[in-house]
mmCIF file of C-alpha atoms (C1' of nucleotides) in Angstrom:
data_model
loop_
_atom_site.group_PDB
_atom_site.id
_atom_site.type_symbol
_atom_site.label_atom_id
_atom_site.label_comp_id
_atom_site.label_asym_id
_atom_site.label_seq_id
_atom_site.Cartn_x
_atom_site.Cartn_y
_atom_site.Cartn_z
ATOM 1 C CA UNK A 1 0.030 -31.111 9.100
ATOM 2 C CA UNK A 2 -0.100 -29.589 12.608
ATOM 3 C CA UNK A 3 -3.603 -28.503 13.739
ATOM 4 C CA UNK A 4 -4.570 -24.701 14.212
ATOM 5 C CA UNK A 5 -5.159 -25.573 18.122
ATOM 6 C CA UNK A 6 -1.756 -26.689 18.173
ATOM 7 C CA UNK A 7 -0.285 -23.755 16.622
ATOM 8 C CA UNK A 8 -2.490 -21.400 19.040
ATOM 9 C CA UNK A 9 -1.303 -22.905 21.628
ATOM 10 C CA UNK A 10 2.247 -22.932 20.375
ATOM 11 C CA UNK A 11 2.335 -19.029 19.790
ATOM 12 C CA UNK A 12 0.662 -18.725 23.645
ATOM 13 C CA UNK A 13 -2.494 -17.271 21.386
ATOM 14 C CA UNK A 14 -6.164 -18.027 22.980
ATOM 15 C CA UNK A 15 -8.617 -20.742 20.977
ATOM 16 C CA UNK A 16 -11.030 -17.819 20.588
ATOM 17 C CA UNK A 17 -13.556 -19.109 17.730
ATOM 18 C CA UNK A 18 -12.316 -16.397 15.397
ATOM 19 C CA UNK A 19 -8.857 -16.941 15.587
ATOM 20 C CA UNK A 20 -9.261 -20.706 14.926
ATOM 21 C CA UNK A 21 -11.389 -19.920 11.789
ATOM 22 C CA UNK A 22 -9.332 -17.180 10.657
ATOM 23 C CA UNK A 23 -5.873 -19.610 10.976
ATOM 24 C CA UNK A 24 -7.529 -22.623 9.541
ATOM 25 C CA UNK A 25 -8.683 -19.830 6.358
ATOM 26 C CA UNK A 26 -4.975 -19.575 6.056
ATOM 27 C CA UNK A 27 -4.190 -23.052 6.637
ATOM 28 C CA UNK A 28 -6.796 -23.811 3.529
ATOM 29 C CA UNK A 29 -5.199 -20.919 1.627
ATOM 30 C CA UNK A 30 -2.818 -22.300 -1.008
ATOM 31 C CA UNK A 31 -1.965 -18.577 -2.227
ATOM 32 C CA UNK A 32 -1.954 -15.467 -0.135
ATOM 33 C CA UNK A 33 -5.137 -13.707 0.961
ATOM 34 C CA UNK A 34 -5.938 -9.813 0.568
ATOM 35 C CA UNK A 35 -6.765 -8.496 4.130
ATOM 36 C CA UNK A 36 -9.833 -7.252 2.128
ATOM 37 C CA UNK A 37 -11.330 -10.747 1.399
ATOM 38 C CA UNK A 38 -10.630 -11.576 5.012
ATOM 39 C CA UNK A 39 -12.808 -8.745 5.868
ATOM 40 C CA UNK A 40 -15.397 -9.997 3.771
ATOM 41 C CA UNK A 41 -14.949 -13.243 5.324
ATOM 42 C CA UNK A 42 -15.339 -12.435 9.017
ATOM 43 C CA UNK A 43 -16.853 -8.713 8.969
ATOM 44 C CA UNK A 44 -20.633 -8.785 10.433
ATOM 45 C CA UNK A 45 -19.583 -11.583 12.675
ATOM 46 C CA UNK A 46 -16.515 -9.761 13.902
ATOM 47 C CA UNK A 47 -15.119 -6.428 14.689
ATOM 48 C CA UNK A 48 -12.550 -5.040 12.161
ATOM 49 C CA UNK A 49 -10.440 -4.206 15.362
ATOM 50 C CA UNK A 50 -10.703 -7.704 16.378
ATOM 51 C CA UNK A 51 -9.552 -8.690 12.363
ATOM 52 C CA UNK A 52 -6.531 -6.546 12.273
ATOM 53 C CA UNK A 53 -5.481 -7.114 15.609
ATOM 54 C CA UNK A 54 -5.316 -10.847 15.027
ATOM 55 C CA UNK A 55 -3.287 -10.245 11.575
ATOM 56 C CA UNK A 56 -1.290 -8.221 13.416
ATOM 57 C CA UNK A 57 -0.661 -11.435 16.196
ATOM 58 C CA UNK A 58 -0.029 -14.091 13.558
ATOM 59 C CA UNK A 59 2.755 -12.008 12.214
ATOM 60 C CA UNK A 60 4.253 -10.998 15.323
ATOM 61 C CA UNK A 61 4.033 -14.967 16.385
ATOM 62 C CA UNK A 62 5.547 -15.876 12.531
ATOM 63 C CA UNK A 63 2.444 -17.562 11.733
ATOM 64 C CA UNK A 64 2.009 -15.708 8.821
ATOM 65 C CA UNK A 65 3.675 -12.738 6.487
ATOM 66 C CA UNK A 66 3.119 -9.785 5.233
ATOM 67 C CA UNK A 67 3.103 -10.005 0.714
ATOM 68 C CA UNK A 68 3.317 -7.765 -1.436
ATOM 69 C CA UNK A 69 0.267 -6.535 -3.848
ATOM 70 C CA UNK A 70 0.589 -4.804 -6.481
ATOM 71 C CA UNK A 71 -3.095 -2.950 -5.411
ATOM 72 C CA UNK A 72 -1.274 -1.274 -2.091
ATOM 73 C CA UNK A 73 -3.326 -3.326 0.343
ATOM 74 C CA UNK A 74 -2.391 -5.619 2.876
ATOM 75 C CA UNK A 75 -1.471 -9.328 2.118
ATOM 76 C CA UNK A 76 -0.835 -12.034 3.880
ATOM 77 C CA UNK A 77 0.308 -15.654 3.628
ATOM 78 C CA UNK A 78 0.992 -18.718 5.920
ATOM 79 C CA UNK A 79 4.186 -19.628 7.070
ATOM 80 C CA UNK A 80 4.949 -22.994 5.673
ATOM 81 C CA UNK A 81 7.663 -25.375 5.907
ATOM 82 C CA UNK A 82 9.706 -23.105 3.778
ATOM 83 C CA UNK A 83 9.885 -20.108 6.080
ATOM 84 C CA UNK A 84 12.718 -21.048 8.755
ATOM 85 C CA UNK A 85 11.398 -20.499 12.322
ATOM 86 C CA UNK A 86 12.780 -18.251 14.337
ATOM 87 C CA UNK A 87 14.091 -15.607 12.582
ATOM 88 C CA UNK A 88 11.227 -15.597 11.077
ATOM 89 C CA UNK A 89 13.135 -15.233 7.451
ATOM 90 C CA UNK A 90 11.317 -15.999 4.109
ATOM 91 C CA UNK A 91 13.604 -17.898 1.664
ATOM 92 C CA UNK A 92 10.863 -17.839 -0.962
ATOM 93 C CA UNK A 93 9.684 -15.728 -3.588
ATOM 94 C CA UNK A 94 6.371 -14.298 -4.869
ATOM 95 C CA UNK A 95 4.933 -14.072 -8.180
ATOM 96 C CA UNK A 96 2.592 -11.015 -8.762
ATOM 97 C CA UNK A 97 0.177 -12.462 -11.678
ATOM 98 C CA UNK A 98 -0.085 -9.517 -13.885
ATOM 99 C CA UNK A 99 -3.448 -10.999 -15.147
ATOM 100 C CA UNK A 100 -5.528 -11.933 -12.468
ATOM 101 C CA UNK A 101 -3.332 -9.680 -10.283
ATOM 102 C CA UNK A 102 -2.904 -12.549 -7.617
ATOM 103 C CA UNK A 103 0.468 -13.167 -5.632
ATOM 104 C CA UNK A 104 1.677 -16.713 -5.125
ATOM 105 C CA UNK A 105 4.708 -17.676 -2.988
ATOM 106 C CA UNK A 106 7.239 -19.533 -5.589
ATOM 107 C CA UNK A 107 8.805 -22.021 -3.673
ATOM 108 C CA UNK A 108 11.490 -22.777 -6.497
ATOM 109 C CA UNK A 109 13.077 -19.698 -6.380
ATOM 110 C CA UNK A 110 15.149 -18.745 -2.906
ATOM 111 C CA UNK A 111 15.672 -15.671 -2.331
ATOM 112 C CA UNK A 112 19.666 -14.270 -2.172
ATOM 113 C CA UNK A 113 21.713 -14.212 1.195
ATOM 114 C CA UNK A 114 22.367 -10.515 1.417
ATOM 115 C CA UNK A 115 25.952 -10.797 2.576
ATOM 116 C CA UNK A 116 26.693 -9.356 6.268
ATOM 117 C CA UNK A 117 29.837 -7.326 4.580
ATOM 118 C CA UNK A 118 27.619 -4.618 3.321
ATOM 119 C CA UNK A 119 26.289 -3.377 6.897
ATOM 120 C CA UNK A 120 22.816 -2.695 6.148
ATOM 121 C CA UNK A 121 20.310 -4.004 8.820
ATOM 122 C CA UNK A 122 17.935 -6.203 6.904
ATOM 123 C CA UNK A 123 14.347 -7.175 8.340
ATOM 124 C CA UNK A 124 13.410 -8.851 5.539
ATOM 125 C CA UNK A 125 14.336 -9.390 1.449
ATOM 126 C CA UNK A 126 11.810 -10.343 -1.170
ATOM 127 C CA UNK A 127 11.808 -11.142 -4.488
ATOM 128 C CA UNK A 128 9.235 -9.954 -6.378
ATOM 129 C CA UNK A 129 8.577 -11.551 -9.210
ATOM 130 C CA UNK A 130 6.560 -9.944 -11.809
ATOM 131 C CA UNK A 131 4.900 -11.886 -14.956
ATOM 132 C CA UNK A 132 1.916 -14.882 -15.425
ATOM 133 C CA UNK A 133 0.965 -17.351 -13.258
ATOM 134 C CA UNK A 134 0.838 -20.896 -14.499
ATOM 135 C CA UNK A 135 -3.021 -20.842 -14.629
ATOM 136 C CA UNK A 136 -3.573 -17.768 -16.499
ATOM 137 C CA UNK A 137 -0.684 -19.170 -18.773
ATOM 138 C CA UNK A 138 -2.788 -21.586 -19.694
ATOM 139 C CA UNK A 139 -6.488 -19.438 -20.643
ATOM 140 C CA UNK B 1 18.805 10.880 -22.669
ATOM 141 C CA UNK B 2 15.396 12.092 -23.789
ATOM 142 C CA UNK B 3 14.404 15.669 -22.557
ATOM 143 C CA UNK B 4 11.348 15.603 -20.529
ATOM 144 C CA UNK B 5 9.755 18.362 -22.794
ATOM 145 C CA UNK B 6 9.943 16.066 -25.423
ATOM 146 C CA UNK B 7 8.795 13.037 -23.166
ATOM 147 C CA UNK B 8 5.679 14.903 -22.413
ATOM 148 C CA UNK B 9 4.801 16.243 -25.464
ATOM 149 C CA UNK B 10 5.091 13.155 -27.135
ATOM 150 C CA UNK B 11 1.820 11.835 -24.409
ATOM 151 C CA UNK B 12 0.295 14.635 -25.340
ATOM 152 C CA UNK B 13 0.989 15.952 -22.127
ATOM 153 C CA UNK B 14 0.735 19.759 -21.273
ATOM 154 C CA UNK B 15 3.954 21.170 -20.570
ATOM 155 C CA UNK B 16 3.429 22.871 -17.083
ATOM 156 C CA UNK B 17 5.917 23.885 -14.258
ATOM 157 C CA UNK B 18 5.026 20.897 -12.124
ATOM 158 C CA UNK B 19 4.736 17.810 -14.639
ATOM 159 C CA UNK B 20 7.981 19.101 -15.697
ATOM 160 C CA UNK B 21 9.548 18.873 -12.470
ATOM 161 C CA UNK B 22 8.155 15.493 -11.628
ATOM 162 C CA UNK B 23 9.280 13.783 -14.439
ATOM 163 C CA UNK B 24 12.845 15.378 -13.616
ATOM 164 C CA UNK B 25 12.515 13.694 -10.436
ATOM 165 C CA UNK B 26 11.749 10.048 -12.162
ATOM 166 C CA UNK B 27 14.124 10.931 -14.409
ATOM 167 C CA UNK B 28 16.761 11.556 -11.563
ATOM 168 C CA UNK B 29 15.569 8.895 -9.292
ATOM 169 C CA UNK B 30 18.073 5.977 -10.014
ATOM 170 C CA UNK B 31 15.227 3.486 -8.105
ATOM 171 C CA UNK B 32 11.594 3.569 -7.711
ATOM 172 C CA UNK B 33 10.046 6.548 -5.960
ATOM 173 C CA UNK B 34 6.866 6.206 -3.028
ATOM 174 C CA UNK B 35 3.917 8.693 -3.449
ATOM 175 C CA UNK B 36 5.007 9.642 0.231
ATOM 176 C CA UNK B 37 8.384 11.087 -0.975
ATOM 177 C CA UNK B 38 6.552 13.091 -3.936
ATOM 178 C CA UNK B 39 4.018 14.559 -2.015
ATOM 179 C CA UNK B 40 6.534 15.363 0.442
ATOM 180 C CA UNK B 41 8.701 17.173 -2.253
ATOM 181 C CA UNK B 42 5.411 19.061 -3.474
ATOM 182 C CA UNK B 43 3.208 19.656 -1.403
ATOM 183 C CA UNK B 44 2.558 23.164 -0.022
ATOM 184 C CA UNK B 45 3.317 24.208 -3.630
ATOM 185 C CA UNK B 46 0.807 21.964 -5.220
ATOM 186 C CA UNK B 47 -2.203 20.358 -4.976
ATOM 187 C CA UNK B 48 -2.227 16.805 -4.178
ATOM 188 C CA UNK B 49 -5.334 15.788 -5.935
ATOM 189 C CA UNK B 50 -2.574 17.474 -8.875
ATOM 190 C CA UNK B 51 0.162 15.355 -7.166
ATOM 191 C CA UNK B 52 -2.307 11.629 -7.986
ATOM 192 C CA UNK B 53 -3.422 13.105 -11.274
ATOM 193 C CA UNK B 54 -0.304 13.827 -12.764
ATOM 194 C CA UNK B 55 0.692 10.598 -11.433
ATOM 195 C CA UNK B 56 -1.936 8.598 -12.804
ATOM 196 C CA UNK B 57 -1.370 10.517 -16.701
ATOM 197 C CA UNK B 58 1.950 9.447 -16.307
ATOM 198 C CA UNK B 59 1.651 5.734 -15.838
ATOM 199 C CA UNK B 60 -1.822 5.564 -18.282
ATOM 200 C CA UNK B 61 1.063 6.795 -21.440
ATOM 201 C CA UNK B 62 3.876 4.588 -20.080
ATOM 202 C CA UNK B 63 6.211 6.798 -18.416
ATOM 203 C CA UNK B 64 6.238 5.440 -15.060
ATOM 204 C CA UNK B 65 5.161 2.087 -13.419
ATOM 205 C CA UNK B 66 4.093 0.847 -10.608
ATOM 206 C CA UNK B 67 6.387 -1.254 -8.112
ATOM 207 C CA UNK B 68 5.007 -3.530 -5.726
ATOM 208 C CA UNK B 69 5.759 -2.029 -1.888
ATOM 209 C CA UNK B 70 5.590 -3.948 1.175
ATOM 210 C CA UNK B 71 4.052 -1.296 3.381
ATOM 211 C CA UNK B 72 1.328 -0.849 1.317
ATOM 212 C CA UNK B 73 2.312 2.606 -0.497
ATOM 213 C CA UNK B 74 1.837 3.406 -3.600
ATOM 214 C CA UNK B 75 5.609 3.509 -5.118
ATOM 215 C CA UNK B 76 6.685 4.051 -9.000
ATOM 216 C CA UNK B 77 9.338 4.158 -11.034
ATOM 217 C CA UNK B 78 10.630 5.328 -14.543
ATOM 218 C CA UNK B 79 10.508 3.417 -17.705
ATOM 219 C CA UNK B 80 13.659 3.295 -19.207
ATOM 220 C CA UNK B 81 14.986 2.067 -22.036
ATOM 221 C CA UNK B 82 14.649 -1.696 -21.156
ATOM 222 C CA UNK B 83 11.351 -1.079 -20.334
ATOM 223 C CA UNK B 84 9.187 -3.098 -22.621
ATOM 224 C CA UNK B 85 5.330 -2.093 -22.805
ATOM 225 C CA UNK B 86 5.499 -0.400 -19.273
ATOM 226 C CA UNK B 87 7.865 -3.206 -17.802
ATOM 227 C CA UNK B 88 11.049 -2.468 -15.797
ATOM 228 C CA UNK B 89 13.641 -5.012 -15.624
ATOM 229 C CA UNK B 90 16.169 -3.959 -12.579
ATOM 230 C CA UNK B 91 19.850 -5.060 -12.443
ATOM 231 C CA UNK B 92 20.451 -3.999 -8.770
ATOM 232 C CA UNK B 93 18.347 -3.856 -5.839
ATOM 233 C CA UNK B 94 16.231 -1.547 -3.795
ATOM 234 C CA UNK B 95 16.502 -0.610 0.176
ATOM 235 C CA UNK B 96 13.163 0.295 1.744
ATOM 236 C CA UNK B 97 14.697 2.321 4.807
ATOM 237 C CA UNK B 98 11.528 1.655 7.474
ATOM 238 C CA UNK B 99 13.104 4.626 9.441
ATOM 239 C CA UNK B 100 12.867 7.304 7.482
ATOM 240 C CA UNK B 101 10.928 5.582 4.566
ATOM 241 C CA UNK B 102 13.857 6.689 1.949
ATOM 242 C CA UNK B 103 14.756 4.368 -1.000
ATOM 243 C CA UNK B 104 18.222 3.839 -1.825
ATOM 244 C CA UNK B 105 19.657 1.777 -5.068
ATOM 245 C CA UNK B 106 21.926 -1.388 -3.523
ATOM 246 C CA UNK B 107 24.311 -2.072 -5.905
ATOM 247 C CA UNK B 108 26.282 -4.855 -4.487
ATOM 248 C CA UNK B 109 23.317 -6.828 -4.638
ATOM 249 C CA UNK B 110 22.167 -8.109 -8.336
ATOM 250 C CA UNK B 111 18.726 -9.706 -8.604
ATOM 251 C CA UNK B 112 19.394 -13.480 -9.082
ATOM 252 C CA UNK B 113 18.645 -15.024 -12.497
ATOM 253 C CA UNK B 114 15.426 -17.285 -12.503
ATOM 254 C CA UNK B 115 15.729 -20.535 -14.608
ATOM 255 C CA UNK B 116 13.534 -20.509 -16.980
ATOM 256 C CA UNK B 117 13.213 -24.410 -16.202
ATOM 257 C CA UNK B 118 10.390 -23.662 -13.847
ATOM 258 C CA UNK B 119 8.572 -22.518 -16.576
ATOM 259 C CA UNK B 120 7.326 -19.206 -15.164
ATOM 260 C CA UNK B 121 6.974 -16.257 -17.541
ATOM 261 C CA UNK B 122 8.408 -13.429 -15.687
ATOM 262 C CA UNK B 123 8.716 -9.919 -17.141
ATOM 263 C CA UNK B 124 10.781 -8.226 -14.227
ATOM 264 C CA UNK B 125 12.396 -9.124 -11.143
ATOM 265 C CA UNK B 126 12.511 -6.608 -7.738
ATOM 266 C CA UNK B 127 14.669 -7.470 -5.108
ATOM 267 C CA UNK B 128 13.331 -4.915 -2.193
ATOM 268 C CA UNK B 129 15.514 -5.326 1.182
ATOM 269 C CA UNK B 130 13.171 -3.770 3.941
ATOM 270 C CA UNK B 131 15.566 -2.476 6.519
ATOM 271 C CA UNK B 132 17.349 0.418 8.316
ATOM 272 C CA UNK B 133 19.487 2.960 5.968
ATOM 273 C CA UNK B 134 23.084 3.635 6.993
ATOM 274 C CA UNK B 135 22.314 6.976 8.177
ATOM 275 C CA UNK B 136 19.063 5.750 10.160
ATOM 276 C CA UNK B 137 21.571 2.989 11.953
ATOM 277 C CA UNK B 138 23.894 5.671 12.896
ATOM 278 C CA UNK B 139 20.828 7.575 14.478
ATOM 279 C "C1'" DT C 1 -0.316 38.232 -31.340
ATOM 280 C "C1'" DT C 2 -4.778 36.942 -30.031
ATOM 281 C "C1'" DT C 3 -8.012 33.779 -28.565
ATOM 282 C "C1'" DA C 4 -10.976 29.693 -28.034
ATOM 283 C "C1'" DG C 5 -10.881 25.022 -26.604
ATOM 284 C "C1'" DA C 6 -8.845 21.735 -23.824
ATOM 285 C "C1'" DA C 7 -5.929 20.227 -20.320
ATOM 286 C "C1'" DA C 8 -4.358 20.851 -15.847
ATOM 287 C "C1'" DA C 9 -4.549 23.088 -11.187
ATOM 288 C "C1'" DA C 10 -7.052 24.320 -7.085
ATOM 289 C "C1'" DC C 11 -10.413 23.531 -3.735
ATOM 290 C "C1'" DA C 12 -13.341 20.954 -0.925
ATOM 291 C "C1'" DA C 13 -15.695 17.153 0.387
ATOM 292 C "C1'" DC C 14 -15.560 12.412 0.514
ATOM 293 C "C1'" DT C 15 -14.227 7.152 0.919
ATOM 294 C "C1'" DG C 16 -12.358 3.526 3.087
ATOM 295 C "C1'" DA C 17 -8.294 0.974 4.977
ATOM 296 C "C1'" DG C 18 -6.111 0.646 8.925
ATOM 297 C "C1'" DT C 19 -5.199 2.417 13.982
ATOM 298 C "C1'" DT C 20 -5.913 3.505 18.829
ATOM 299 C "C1'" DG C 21 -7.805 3.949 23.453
ATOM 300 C "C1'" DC C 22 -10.789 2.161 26.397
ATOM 301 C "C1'" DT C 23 -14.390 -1.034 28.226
ATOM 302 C "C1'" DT C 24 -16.414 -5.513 28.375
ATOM 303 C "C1'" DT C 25 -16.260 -10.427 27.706
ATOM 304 C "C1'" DA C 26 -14.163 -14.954 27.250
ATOM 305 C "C1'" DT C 27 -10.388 -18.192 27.881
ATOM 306 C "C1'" DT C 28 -7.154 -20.584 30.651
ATOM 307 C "C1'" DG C 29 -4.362 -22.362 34.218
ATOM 308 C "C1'" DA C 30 -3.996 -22.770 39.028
ATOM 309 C "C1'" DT D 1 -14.227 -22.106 40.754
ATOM 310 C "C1'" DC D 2 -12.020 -18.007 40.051
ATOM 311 C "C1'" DA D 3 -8.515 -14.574 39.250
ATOM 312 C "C1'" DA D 4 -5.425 -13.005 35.697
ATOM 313 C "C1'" DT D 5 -5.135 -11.740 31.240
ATOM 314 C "C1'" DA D 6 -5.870 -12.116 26.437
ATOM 315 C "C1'" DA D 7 -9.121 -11.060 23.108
ATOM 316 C "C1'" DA D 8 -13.536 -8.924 21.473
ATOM 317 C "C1'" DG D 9 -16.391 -4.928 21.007
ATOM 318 C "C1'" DC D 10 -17.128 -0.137 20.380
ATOM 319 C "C1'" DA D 11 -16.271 4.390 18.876
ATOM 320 C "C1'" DA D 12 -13.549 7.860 17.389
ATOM 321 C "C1'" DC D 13 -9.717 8.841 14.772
ATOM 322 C "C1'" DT D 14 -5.800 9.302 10.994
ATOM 323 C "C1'" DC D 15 -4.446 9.628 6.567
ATOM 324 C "C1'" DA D 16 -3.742 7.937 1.696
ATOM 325 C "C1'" DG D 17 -6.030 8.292 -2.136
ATOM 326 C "C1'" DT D 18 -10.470 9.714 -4.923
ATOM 327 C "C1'" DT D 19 -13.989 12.566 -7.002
ATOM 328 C "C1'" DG D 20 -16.815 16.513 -8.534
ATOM 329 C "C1'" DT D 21 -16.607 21.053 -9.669
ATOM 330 C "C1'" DT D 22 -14.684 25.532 -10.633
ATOM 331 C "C1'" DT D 23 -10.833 28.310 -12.039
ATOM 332 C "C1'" DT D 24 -6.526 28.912 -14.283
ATOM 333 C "C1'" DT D 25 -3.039 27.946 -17.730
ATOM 334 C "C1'" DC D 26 -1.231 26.047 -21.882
ATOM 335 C "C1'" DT D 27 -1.285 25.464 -26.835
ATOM 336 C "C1'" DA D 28 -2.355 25.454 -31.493
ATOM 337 C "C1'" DA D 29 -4.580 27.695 -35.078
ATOM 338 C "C1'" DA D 30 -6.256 31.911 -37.067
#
DNA sequence: TTTAGAAAAACAACTGAGTTGCTTTATTGA
DNA sequence: TCAATAAAGCAACTCAGTTGTTTTTCTAAA
């Protein structure tokens, strides 16, 4: 596992204290994190400015990705092996747990090559996959 | 093809000029629909604390559900008949024009068919293409 | 057809997530 | 060490969505 100073340094992004804490949060992070709880992480110590406008850089550097939530907010996960570098494309999926309402990126599934043919300009494709996560499958 | 009178009086629902013609809309709206475009087709004419309320009635007695949106938006869609307990399973896929914030039903594209080997208990599959519309591209 | 009760609409004020412009501070590489 | 610049702080803002209250409209029963 690289280290978060190593993947500052890769994206040309300062080791500011917060930014190293809020990457290695992700880095711990097996599921995706609700900018909310990030907020409640950081907020006191930090400015939300400061919050969103680091988000905002680890996206832009493919760090990490936006998710979908079923609650409209903003959601984020870390790019992992999974998501291929450069153009910055997610081949995974996510599961929306409609019990405990988290979203987990399903590694299993890939999502579908939309084919070129059709001459829509794609940014991104996900597939959202709606049901139970293994843990509340079990309670 | 249930009549909308019918579809609202059996919720209960009051029959009123506007809950009549938003439920025409879900009912013409092939895809899912974001708050944005409602309000846009509404308001001026109505209220949008009206707009969310008859929103909300409508999803509390199953007639429309929610579908998860990238951006953050609130964004619903129809039940229909293979809608089971609020649940919408889609054959085709959705385009999330981030120019002009339209949805548009991609039919070339089917959602891909998850194994059931993983062992996931999925109710409903979207497969949401964020991207640029034709018309946006030719803009 | 009339009318009372209830549901829905209107209005206004509010909440809170996320944004923006600008100033100050901290990091980094030379 | 120091200049360049990225990031943090601050404050004011936007706008989606919510809430409390009053007024209007629908409906079902007399």
């Amino acid at each position: 596992m690289i280290d978060v100073h190593s993947m500052l340094k890769m994206c040309n992004l300062k080791r500011t204290p917060f930014r190293v804490n809020l990457l290695e949060l992700f880095v711990q992070t097996k599921s995706s994190i609700q900018t909310h709880t990030i907020r409640e992480t950081f907020e006191g110590r930090f400015n939300k400015a400061t919050i969103y406008r680091a988000i905002e850089a680890f996206e832009k550097n493919g760090l990490i990705h936006k998710v979908p939530d079923i609650n409209n907010l903003l959601r984020y996960a870390l790019c992992r092996e999974n998501c291929v570098n450069g153009s910055h494309k997610h081949t995974h999926s996510h599961l929306i747990c409609n019990s405990c309402r988290e979203t987990y990126c399903i590694d299993q599934i890939t999502t579908p090559n939309i084919p070129s043919a059709i001459g829509l300009k794609i940014d991104y494709v996900d597939l959202v996959l709606n049901g139970e996560c293994f843990s509340c499958q079990l309670n």
